[in-house]
Amino acid sequence: MVASKKNVAQPAGSDSKSQPPPSFTREQDLHALREMLLIRRFEEKAGQLYGMGAIGGFCHLYIGQEAIVVGMQMALGEGDQVITGYRDHGHMLACGMDAKGVMAELTGRRGGYSRGKGGSMHMFSKEKHFYGGHGIVGAQVSLGTGLAFANRYRGNDRVSLTYFGDGAANQGQVYESFNMAQLWKLPVVYIIENNRYAMGTSVARSSAQIDFSRRGVSFDIPGEQIDGMDVRAVKAAGDKAVKWCREGNGPYILEMQTYRYRGHSMSDPAKYRTREEVDKVRHDQDPIEQVRNRLLAAKVSEDELKKIDAKVRETINTAADFAQNDPEPDASELYTDIYR
Ligand SMILES: Cc1ncc(C[n+]2csc(CCOP(=O)(O)OP(=O)(O)O)c2C)c(N)n1
Ligand SMILES: [Mg+2]
């Protein structure tokens, strides 16, 4: 995964092709570490609970991709919005949603964000400006563009971060959205999380143009390929793209080159890639290890890092306990919050 860029209609001063990402302060690295660990430990626990039968239905883990949502969130301001597909636990935690509420939704309990009726793919938080959680591949792209349209219409300066996968990038409504977003100069950053697979289909087998940063070429939407395993590169790209949108220049595309360590969902035969491929990315590019190593090199002690991990584990264990002990929704909830 080389962070090469083939840009179109680049904004001025954007040629950072061979430059290393700007460094983080120690505080930024510590923050990124905490946030990424929170997501990883949450997902590991969700995987365990699923194995125990405490979680039913679909469940898609985000392990390996943590640097993307954490880096992008560091580039946002209050009121900016986030929308994504079904691999959404990391996005919610990065937005500041409570791990207890997310975990309890996975287990179908009352205290879940959708009162236990939405499950893994369908949670929302108006307070944290998180608009879901969508199971239909690509559907969130037109909705995210709609959020940007509303911002433009209301004349505020909010930006919509619209996340989708390499597989979703081949859906038709994505290009209808691109057209309208550029036509009306809508403030939306399209973040394509290229984790190299859509279920069991590799990008090479499914995509005529595998440089996703170029998917906006015919609409004149600028795009960049970013090393999505390096939280500093993500944050720097996020800063630039969000600024571009906030200043009224229209949409921006960021292709985040990343990798998912686990299967597509909880049932995945894993026959489409080798164990060695997964191990190599984990070993060479893990987003959390990168930050840990930087912090150790900056003389942050192993002990301090262990304390951070212990605190994160405590948060996750509390969330898991809550999610297993909170009552299920009352039967009368079957008839609330639904279209009839
Ligand atoms: C419209 C639609 N078609 C097919 C599916 C089945 N499906 C669920 S996930 C998925 C793959 C999407 O892959 P990608 O966009 O790369 O996201 P990733 O799972 O890698 O995060 C497919 C085909 C669906 N949910 N919706
Ligand atoms: Mg994918």
Short mmCIF file of N, CA and C and ligand atoms in Angstrom, two decimals, residues 165-167 193-199 260, ligand 2:
data_model
loop_
_atom_site.label_atom_id
_atom_site.label_comp_id
_atom_site.label_asym_id
_atom_site.label_seq_id
_atom_site.Cartn_x
_atom_site.Cartn_y
_atom_site.Cartn_z
N GLY A 165 -17.13 1.76 0.93
CA GLY A 165 -16.06 0.82 0.62
C GLY A 165 -15.69 0.78 -0.86
N ASP A 166 -14.65 0.02 -1.16
CA ASP A 166 -14.22 -0.17 -2.55
C ASP A 166 -15.31 -0.86 -3.36
N GLY A 167 -16.05 -1.76 -2.73
CA GLY A 167 -17.14 -2.43 -3.45
C GLY A 167 -18.28 -1.45 -3.71
N GLU A 193 -13.03 3.72 1.70
CA GLU A 193 -12.18 2.84 2.51
C GLU A 193 -11.85 1.62 1.66
N ASN A 194 -10.71 1.71 0.98
CA ASN A 194 -10.30 0.61 0.11
C ASN A 194 -9.53 -0.41 0.92
N ASN A 195 -10.27 -1.43 1.41
CA ASN A 195 -9.63 -2.50 2.19
C ASN A 195 -9.34 -3.71 1.31
N ARG A 196 -9.35 -3.49 0.00
CA ARG A 196 -8.95 -4.46 -1.03
C ARG A 196 -9.96 -5.56 -1.32
N TYR A 197 -11.02 -5.66 -0.53
CA TYR A 197 -12.03 -6.70 -0.78
C TYR A 197 -13.44 -6.19 -0.54
N ALA A 198 -14.35 -6.69 -1.34
CA ALA A 198 -15.78 -6.52 -1.09
C ALA A 198 -16.31 -7.94 -0.87
N MET A 199 -16.67 -8.26 0.34
CA MET A 199 -16.91 -9.64 0.76
C MET A 199 -15.69 -10.46 0.34
N ARG A 260 -8.69 -4.98 6.05
CA ARG A 260 -9.42 -5.52 7.21
C ARG A 260 -8.80 -6.86 7.58
MG MG B 2 -13.99 -3.34 0.83
#
